[in-house]
PDB file of C-alpha atoms in Angstrom:
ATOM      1  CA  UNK A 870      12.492  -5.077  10.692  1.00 66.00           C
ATOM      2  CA  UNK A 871      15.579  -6.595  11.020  1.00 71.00           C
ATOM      3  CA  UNK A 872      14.547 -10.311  11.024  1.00 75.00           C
ATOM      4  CA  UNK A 873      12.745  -8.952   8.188  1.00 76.00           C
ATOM      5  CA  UNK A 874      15.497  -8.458   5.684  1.00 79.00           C
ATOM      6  CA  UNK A 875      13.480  -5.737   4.036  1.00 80.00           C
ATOM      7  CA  UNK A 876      16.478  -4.751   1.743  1.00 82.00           C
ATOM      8  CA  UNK A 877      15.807  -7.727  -0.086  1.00 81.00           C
ATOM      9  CA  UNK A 878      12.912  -6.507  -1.504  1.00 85.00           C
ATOM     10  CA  UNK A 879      14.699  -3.337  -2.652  1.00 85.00           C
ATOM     11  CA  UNK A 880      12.823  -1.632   0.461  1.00 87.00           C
ATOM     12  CA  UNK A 881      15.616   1.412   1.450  1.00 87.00           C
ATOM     13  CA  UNK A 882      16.082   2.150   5.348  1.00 85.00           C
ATOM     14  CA  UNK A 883      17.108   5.551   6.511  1.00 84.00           C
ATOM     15  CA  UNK A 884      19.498   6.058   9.145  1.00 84.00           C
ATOM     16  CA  UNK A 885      17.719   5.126  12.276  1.00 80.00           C
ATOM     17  CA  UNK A 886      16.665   1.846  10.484  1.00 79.00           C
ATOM     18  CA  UNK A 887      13.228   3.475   9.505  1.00 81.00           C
ATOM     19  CA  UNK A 888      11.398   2.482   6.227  1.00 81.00           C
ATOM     20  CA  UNK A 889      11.984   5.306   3.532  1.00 84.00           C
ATOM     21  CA  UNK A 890       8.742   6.876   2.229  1.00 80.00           C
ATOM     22  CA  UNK A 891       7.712   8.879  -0.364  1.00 78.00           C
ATOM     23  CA  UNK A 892       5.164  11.591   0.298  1.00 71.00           C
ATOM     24  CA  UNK A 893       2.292   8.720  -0.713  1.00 74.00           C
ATOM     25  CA  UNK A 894       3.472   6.918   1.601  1.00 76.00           C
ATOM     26  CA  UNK A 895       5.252   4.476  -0.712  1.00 80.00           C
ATOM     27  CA  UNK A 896       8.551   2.821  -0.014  1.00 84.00           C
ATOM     28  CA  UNK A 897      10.984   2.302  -2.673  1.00 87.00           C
ATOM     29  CA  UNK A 898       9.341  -0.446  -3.548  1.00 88.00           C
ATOM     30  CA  UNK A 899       6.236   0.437  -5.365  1.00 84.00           C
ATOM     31  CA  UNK A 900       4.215  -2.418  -4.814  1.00 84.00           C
ATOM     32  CA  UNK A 901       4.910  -1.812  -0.481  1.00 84.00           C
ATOM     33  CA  UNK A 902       3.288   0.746   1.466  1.00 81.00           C
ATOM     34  CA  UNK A 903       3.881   1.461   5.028  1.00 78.00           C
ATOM     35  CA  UNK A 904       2.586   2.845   7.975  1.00 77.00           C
ATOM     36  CA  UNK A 905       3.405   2.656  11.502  1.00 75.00           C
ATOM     37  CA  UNK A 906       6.233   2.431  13.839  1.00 71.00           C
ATOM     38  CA  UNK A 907       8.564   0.780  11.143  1.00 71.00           C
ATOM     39  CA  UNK A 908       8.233   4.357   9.731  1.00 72.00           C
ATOM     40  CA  UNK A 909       9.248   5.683  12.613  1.00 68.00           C
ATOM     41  CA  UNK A 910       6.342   7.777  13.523  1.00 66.00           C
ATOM     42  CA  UNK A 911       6.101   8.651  16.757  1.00 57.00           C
ATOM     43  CA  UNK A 912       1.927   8.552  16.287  1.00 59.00           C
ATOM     44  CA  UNK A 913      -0.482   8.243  18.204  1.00 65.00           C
ATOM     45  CA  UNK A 914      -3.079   5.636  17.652  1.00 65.00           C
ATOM     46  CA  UNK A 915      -5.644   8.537  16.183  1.00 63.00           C
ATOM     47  CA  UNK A 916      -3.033   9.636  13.936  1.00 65.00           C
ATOM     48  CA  UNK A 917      -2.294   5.766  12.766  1.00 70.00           C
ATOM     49  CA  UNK A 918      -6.133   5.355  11.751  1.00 70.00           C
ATOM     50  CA  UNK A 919      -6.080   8.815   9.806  1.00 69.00           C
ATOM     51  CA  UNK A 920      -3.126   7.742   7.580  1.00 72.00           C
ATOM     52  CA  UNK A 921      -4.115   3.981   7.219  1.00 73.00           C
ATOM     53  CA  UNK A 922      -7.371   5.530   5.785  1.00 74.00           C
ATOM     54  CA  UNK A 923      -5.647   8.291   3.757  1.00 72.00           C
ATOM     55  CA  UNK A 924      -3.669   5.044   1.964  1.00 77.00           C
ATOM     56  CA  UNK A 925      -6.728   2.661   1.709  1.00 77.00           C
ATOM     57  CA  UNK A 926      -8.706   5.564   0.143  1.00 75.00           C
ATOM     58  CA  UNK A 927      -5.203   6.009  -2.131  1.00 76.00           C
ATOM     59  CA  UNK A 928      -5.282   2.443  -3.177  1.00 78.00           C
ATOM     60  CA  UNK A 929      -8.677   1.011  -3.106  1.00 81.00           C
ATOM     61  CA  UNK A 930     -10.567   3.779  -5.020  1.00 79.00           C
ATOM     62  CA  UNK A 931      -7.591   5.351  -6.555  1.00 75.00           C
ATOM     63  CA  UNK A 932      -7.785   8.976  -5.026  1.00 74.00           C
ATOM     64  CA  UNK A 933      -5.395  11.315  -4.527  1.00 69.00           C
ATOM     65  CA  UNK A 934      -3.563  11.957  -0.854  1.00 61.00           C
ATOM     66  CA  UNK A 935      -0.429  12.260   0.214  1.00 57.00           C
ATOM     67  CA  UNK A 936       1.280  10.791   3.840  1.00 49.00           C
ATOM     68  CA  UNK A 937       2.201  14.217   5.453  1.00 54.00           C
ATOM     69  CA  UNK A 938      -0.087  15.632   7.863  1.00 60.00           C
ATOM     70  CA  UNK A 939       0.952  18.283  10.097  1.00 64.00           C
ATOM     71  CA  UNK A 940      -2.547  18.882  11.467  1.00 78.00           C
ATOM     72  CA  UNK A 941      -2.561  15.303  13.532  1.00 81.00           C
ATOM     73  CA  UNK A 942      -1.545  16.871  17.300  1.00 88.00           C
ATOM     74  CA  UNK A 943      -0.075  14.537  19.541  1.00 87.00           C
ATOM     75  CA  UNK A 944      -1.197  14.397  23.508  1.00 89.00           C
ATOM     76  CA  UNK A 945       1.089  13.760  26.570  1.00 90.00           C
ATOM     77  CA  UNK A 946      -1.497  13.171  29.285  1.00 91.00           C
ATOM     78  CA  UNK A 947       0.371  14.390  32.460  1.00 92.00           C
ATOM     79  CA  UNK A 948       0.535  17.015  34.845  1.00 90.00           C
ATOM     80  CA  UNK A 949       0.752  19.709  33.400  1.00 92.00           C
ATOM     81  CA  UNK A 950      -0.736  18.490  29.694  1.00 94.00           C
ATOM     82  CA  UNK A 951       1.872  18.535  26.880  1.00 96.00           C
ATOM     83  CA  UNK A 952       0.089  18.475  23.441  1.00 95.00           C
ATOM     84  CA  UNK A 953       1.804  20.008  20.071  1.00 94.00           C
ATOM     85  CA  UNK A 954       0.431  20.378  16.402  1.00 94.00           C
ATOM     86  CA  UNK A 955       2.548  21.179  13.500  1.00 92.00           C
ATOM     87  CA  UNK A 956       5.559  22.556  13.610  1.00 92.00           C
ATOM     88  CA  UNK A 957       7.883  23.714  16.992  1.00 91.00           C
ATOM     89  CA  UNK A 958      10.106  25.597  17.009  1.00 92.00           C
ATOM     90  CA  UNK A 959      13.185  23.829  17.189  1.00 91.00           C
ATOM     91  CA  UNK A 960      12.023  21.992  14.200  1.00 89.00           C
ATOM     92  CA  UNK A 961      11.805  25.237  12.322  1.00 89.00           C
ATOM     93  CA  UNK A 962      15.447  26.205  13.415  1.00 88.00           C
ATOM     94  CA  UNK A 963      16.285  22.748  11.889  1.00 89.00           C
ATOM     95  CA  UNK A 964      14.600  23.177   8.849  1.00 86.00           C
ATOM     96  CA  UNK A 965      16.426  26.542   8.670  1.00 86.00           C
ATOM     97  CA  UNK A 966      13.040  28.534   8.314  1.00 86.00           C
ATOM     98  CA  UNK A 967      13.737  32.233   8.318  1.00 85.00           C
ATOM     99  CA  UNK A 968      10.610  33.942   8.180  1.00 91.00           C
ATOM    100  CA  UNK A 969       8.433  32.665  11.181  1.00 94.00           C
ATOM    101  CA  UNK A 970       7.293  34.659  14.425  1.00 94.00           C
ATOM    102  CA  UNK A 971       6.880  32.667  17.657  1.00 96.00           C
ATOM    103  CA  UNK A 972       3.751  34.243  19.667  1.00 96.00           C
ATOM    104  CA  UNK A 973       3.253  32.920  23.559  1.00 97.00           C
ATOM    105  CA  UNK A 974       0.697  33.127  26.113  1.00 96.00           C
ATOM    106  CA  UNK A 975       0.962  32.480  29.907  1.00 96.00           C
ATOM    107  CA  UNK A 976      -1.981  30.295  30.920  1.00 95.00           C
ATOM    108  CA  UNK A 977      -2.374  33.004  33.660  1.00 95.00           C
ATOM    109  CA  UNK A 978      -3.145  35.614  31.329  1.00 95.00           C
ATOM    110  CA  UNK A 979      -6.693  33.556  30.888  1.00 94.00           C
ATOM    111  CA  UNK A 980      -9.652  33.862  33.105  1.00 95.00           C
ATOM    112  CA  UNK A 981     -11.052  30.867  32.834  1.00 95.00           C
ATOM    113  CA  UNK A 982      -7.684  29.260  34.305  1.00 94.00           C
ATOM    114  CA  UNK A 983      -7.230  31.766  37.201  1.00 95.00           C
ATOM    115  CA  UNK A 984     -10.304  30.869  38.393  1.00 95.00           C
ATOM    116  CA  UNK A 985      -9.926  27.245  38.286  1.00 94.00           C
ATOM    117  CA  UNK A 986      -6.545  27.680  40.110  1.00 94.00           C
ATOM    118  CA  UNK A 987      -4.679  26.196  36.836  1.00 91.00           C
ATOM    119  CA  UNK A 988      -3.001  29.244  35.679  1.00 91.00           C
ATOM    120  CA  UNK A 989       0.578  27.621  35.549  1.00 94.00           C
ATOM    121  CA  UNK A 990       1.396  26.902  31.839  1.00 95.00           C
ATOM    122  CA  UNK A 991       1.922  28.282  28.088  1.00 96.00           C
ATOM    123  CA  UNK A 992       0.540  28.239  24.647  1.00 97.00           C
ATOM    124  CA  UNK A 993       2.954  28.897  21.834  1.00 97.00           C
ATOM    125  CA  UNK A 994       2.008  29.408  18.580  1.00 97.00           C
ATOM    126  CA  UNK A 995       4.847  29.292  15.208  1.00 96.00           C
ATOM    127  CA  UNK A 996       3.243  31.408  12.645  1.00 96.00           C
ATOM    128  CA  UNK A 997       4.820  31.778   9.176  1.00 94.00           C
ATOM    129  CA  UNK A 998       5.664  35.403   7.652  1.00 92.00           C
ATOM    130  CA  UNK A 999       1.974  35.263   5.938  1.00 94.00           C
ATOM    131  CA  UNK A1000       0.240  34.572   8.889  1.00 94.00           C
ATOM    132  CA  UNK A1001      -0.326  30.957   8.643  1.00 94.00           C
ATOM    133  CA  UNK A1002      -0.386  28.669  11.228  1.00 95.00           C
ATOM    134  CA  UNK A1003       2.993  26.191  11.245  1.00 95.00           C
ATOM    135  CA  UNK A1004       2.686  24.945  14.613  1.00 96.00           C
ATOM    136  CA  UNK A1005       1.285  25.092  18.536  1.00 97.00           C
ATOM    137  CA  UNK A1006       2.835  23.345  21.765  1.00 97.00           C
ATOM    138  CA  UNK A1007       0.734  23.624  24.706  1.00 97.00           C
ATOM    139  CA  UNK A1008       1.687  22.885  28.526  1.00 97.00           C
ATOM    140  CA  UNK A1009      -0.609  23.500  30.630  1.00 95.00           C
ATOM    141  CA  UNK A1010      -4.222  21.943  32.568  1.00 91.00           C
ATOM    142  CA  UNK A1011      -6.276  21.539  29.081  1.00 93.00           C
ATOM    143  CA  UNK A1012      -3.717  21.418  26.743  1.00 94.00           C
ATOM    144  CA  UNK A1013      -5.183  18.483  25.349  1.00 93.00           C
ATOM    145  CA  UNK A1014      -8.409  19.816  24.668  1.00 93.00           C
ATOM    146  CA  UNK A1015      -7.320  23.305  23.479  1.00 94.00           C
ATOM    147  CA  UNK A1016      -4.973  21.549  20.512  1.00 95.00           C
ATOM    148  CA  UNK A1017      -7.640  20.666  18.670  1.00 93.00           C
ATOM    149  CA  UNK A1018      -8.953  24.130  17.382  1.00 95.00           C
ATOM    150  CA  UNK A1019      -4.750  24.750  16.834  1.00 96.00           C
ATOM    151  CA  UNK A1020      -4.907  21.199  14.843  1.00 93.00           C
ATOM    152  CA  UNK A1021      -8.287  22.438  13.137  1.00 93.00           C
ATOM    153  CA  UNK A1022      -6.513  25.695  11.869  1.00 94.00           C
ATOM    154  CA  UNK A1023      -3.536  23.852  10.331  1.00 93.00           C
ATOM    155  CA  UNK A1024      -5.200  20.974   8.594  1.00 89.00           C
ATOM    156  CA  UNK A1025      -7.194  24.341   6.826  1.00 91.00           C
ATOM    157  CA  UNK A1026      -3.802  26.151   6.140  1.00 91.00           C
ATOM    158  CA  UNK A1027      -5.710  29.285   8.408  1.00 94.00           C
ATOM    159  CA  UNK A1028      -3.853  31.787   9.621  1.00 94.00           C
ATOM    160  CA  UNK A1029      -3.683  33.230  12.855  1.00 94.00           C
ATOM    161  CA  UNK A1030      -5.847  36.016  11.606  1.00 93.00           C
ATOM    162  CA  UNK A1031      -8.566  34.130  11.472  1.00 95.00           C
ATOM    163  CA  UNK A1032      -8.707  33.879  15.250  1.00 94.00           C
ATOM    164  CA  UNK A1033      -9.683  36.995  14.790  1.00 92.00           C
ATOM    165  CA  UNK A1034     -12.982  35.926  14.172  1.00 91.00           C
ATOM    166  CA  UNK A1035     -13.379  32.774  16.247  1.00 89.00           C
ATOM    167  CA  UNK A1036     -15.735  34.011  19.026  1.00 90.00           C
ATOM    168  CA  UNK A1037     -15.311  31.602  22.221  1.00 90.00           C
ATOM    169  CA  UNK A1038     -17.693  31.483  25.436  1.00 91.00           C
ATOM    170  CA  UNK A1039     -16.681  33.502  28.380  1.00 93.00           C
ATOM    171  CA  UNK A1040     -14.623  32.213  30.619  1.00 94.00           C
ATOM    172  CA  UNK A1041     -12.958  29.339  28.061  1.00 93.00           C
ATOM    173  CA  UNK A1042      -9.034  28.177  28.014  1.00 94.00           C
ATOM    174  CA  UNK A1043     -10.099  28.564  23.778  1.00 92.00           C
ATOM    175  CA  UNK A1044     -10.315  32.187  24.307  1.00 93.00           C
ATOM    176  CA  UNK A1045      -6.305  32.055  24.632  1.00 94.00           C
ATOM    177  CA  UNK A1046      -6.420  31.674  20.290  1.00 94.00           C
ATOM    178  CA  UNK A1047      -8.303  34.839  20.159  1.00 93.00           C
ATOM    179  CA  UNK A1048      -6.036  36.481  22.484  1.00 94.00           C
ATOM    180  CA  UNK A1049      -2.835  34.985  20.876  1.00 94.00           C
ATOM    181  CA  UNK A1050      -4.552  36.695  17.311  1.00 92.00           C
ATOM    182  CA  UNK A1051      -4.959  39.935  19.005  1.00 90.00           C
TER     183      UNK A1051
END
């Protein structure tokens, strides 16, 4: 961006150089939209193609959508997985949010991980004073995979109540949102 000279286009930076969005995804500018790392979104590539679409739906056909979405996880693909939706909880503290519960579960509290020997690990779960879902970080053998239903719950604004009801097949890691519910 810097060879760029953005400014001269009455583009505003923020204060790590970023491009300054509105919600849209809009810069100050209203004939530029932006995406991408000169956002500074840390995205992965499946998060990239769900915005890009959100703004070509926005300006090609004129319907409604806004930039934020807190249900895109993101996926570190080591040993042990890292993979978060939403909200964490240090991000909450930031954002000075009062009324949230943190709820944890030890990967060794789940069948199907003692018996494939992958017990080590934790799924946390940020839930707002009304139940709903803010946020999951998962570390842990199939943390990848299990962030999904987590991702699936906060794009739907579900609470964890509704776990309640998700029914998963004995032995699963997914069992772990039932038992987070309970």
């Amino acid at each position: 961006l810097e060879d760029m000279d953005v400014e001269k286009s009455g583009i505003r930076r923020g204060p790590r150089g970023e491009l300054v969005l509105r919600p849209t995804g809009r810069t100050s500018n209203r004939r530029i939209y932006a995406i991408g790392d000169a956002t500074g979104d840390a995205m992965q590539s499946h998060g990239l193609d769900e915005r890009a679409e959100r703004l070509i739906r926005r300006l090609l056909f004129r319907l409604p959508g806004r930039a934020a979405m807190p249900h895109i996880p993101s996926a570190i693909f080591t040993d042990p997985e890292i993979a978060t939706v939403g909200l964490t909880e240090p991000e909450a503290r930031r954002r000075k949010l009062r009324d949230f519960r943190v709820l944890r579960l030890s990967l060794g509290e789940n069948d199907r991980a003692r018996l494939e020997n992958r017990s080590y690990g934790l799924v946390k779960l940020l839930v707002a004073g009304n139940g709903r879902l803010l946020g999951a970080s998962i570390a842990g053998s199939g943390g990848a995979e299990m962030i999904s239903l987590f991702a699936l719950a906060i794009g739907n604004r579900l609470s964890v109540g509704h776990f309640r009801n998700f029914v998963a097949p004995y032995p699963t890691l997914t069992g772990i949102a039932r038992a987070l519910a309970d």
